[in-house]
XYZ file of C-alpha atoms in Angstrom:
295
model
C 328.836 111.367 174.172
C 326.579 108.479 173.961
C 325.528 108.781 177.466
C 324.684 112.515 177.423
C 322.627 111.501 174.069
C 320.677 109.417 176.390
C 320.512 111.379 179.495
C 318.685 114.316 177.141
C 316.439 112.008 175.732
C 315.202 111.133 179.575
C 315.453 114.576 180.303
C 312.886 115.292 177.043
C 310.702 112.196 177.908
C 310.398 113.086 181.345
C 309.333 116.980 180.048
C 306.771 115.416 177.877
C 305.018 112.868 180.440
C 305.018 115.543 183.374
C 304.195 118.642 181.441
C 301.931 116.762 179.193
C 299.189 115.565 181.838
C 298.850 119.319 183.415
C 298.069 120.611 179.896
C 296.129 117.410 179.100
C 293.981 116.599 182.324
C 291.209 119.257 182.771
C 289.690 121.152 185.660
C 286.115 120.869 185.615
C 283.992 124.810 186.049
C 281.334 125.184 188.518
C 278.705 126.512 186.945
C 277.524 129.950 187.922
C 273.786 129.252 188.793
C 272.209 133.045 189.806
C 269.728 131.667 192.735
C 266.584 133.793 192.604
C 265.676 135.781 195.882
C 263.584 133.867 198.178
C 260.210 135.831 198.700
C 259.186 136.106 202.903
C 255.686 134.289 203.096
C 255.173 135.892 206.285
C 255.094 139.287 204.841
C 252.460 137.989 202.697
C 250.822 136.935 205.188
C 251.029 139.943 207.534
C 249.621 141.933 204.395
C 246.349 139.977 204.569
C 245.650 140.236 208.042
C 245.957 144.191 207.790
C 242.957 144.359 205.589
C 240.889 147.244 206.694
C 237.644 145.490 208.218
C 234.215 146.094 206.719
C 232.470 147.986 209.522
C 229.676 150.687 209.334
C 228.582 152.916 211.339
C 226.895 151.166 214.748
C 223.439 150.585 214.609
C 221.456 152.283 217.406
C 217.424 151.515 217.759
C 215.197 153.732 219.961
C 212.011 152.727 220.440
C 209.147 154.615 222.071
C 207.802 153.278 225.483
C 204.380 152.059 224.004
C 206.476 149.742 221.581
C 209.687 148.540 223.745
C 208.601 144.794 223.823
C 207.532 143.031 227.519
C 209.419 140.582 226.610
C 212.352 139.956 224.417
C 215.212 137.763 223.813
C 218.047 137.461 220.992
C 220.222 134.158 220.789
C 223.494 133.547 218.908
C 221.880 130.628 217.208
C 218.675 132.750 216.061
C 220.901 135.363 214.723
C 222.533 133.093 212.535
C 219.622 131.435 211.254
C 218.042 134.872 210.270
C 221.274 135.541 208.549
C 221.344 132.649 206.437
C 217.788 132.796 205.822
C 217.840 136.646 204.103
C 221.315 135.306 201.996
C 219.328 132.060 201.098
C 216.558 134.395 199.500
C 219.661 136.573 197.771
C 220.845 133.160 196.174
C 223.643 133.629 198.612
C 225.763 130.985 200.140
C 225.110 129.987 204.150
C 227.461 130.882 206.316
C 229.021 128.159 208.864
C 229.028 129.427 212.637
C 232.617 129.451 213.948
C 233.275 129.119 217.390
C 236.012 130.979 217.166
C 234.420 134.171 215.821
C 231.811 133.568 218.525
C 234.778 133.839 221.035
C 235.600 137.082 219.336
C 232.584 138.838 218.916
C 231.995 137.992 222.857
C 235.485 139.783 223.076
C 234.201 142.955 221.241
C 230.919 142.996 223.241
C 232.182 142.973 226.785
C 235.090 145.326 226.106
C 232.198 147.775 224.981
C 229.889 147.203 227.941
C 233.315 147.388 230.384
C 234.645 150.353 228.631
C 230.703 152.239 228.009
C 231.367 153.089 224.242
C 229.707 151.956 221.226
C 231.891 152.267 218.429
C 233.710 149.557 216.402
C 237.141 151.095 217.832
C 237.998 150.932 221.398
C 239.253 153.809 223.450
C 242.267 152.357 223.299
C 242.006 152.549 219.445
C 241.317 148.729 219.225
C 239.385 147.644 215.992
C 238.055 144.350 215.127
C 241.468 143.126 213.222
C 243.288 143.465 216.346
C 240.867 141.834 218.570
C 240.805 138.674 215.683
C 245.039 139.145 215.699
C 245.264 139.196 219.608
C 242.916 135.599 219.397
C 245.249 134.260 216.940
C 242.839 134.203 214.201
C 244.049 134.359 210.785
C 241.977 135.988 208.132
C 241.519 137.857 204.374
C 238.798 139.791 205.338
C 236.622 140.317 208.295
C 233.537 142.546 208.541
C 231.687 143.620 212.101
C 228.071 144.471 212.511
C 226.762 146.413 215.522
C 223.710 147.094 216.936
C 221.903 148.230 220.142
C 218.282 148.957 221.072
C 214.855 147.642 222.456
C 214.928 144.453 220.385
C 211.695 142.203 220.213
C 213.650 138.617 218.972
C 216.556 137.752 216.584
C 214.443 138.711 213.061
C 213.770 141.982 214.867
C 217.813 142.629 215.047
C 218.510 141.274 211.723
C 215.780 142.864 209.830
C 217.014 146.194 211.578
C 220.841 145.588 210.149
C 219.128 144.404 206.782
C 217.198 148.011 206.657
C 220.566 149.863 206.665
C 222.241 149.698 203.304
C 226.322 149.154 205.129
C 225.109 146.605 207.686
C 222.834 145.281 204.837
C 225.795 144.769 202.318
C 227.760 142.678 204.978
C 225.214 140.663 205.195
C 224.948 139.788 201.669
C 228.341 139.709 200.956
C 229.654 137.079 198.469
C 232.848 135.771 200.051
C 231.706 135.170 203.050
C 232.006 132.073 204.750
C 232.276 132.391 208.346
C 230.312 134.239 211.017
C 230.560 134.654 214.861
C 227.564 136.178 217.221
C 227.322 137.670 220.573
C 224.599 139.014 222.221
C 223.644 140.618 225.669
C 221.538 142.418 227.264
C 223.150 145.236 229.937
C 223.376 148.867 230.897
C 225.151 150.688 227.328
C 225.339 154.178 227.359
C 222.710 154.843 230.079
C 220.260 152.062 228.665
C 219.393 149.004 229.384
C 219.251 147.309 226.041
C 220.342 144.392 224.231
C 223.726 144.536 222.201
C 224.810 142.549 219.488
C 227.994 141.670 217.692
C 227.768 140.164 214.411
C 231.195 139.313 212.668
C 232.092 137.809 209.249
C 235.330 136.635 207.753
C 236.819 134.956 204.958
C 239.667 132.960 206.946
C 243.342 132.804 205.665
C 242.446 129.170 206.107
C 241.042 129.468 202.380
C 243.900 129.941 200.488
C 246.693 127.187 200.169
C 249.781 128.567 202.309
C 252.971 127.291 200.847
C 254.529 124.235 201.954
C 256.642 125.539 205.332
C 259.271 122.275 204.768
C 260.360 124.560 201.331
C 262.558 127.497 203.675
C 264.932 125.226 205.950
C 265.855 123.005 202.727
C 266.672 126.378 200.719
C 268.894 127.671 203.326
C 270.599 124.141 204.384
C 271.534 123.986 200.757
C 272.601 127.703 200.481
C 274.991 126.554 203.353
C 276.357 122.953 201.417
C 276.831 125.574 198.492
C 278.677 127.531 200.644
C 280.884 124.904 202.148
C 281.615 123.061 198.899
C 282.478 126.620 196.886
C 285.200 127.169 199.383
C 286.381 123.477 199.448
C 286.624 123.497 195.500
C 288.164 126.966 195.504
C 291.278 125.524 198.036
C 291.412 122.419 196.011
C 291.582 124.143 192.538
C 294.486 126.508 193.854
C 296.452 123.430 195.918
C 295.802 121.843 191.827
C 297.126 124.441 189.888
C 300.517 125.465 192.416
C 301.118 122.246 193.764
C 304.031 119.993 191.714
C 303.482 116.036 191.691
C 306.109 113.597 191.322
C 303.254 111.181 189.670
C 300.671 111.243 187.200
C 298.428 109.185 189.165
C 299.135 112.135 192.339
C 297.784 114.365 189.771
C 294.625 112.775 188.914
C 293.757 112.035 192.120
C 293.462 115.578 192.920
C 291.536 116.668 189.731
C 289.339 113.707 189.650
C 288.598 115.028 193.534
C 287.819 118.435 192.411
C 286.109 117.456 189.306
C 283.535 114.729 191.262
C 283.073 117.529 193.812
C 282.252 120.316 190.872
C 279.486 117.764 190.147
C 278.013 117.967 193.415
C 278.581 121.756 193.636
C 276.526 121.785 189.985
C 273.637 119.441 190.908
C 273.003 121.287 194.297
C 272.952 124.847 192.822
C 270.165 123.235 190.076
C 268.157 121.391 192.670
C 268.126 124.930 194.968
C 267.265 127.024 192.257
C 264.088 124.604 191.528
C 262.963 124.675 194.833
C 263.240 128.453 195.562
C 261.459 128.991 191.972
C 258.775 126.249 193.634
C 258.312 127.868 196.747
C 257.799 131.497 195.211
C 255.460 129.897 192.694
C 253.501 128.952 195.769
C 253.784 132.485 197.648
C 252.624 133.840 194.398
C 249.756 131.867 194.018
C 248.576 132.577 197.949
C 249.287 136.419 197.062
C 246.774 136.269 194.114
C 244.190 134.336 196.438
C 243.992 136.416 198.778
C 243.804 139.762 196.323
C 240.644 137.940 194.931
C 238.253 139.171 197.564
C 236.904 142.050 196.826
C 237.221 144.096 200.001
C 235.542 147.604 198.924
């Protein structure tokens, strides 16, 4: 009797020390962090260089034969100087010459005197954007000024643009900051005259792209979040179905899970600051570039 008295007791005891420590020892939650939506910079970006370009209609000077100069020559260099001159006495900023506009406008010219037309779109339905895409050149705005006639010098071009009110308003435009200049003189459109491209941009260059080291950190820690979800997933059902012959067996395995639940939780934060970050800096290049006032 004695000995069953005792054999109960251990039979109780061993109830309360087993059962006790899976009521008692507690699975950590992962906390459900909602990770915003990353926003695609190069959309953004690809929105800015579509901007319609600034472009009147092509300026065409006839002359009559008493006043078609003997002599007459237009240089990139002049051009620019005139320009900065008339937005000097319109309290205007100067423009810096950019080689790479220069490239482009000689682009634009030669394609016209090739192809015979004089329009700011190609026959092939090419427009200024495209030619400034196709040369890699990344801008907010651009703006193209043409012109072809019997002109005396690089004033005598300029002064020309400045006496018709679209040409004129590129000219003095505000946000400019860049300008590129070719000039030629060939056979256009039955003429020999001389031809000028004048171009102006604002350059993507201007507003403060977002940090490109923000997008393969997001998504390698979208993937550990991934990983470590379906570890502590495996481990919390092995936890809960699993019986231990120890304590200690037991603790291991929760202490595992609960250590890795910390790491799951300190990831999902840290990702969900640097998305928030990075969109914070897409926003800010979004409102930079709607700034400039392109009508």
């Amino acid at each position: 009797m004695f000995l069953k008295i005792l054999l109960g007791l251990a039979l109780l005891f061993a109830v309360l020390i087993f059962g006790g420590f899976l009521i008692n020892e507690k699975l950590s939650e992962v906390s459900v962090i909602e990770l915003p939506e990353v926003v695609e910079f190069p959309k953004a970006e690809d929105a800015a260089l579509s901007e319609k370009p600034l472009s009147p209609p092509p300026l065409e000077v006839v002359k009559k034969p008493e006043d078609v100069p003997a002599v007459s020559i237009l240089t990139r260099e002049g051009i620019v100087s005139w320009t900065n001159f008339l937005r000097a006495s319109e309290s205007l900023n100067a423009l810096d010459a950019d080689p790479e506009l220069d490239k482009i406008a000689e682009t634009k010219l030669n394609d016209m005197l090739a192809r015979q037309y004089f329009e700011h779109v190609s026959p092939a339905g090419d427009g200024i954007s495209d030619v400034a895409k196709s040369a890699g050149y990344k801008l907010v705005l651009i703006g193209e000024n043409l012109a072809m006639g019997d002109f005396k010098d690089d004033e005598d071009v300029v002064r020309a643009w400045m006496a018709s009110p679209g040409h004129r308003a590129n000219i003095l435009r505000s946000g400019y900051s860049k300008i590129g200049v070719a000039a030629k003189k060939d056979f256009l459109k039955g003429r020999l005259v001389w031809v000028a491209v004048q171009i102006f941009s604002i350059p993507l260059s201007v507003c403060q792209s977002p940090d490109p080291g923000f997008v393969p950190k997001i998504e390698a820690n979208k993937n550990q979040l991934e990983s470590l979800k379906s570890h502590l997933d495996l481990l919390r059902d092995v936890i809960e179905n699993e019986k231990y012959e120890t304590r200690e067996q037991y603790e291991s395995m929760v202490n595992e899970h609960n250590s890795l639940v910390g790491v799951y939780n300190s990831l999902s934060k840290e990702t969900k600051n640097l998305i928030q970050d990075y969109n914070a800096q897409v926003e800010t290049f979004n409102k930079c570039v709607d700034s400039f006032d392109t009508t």
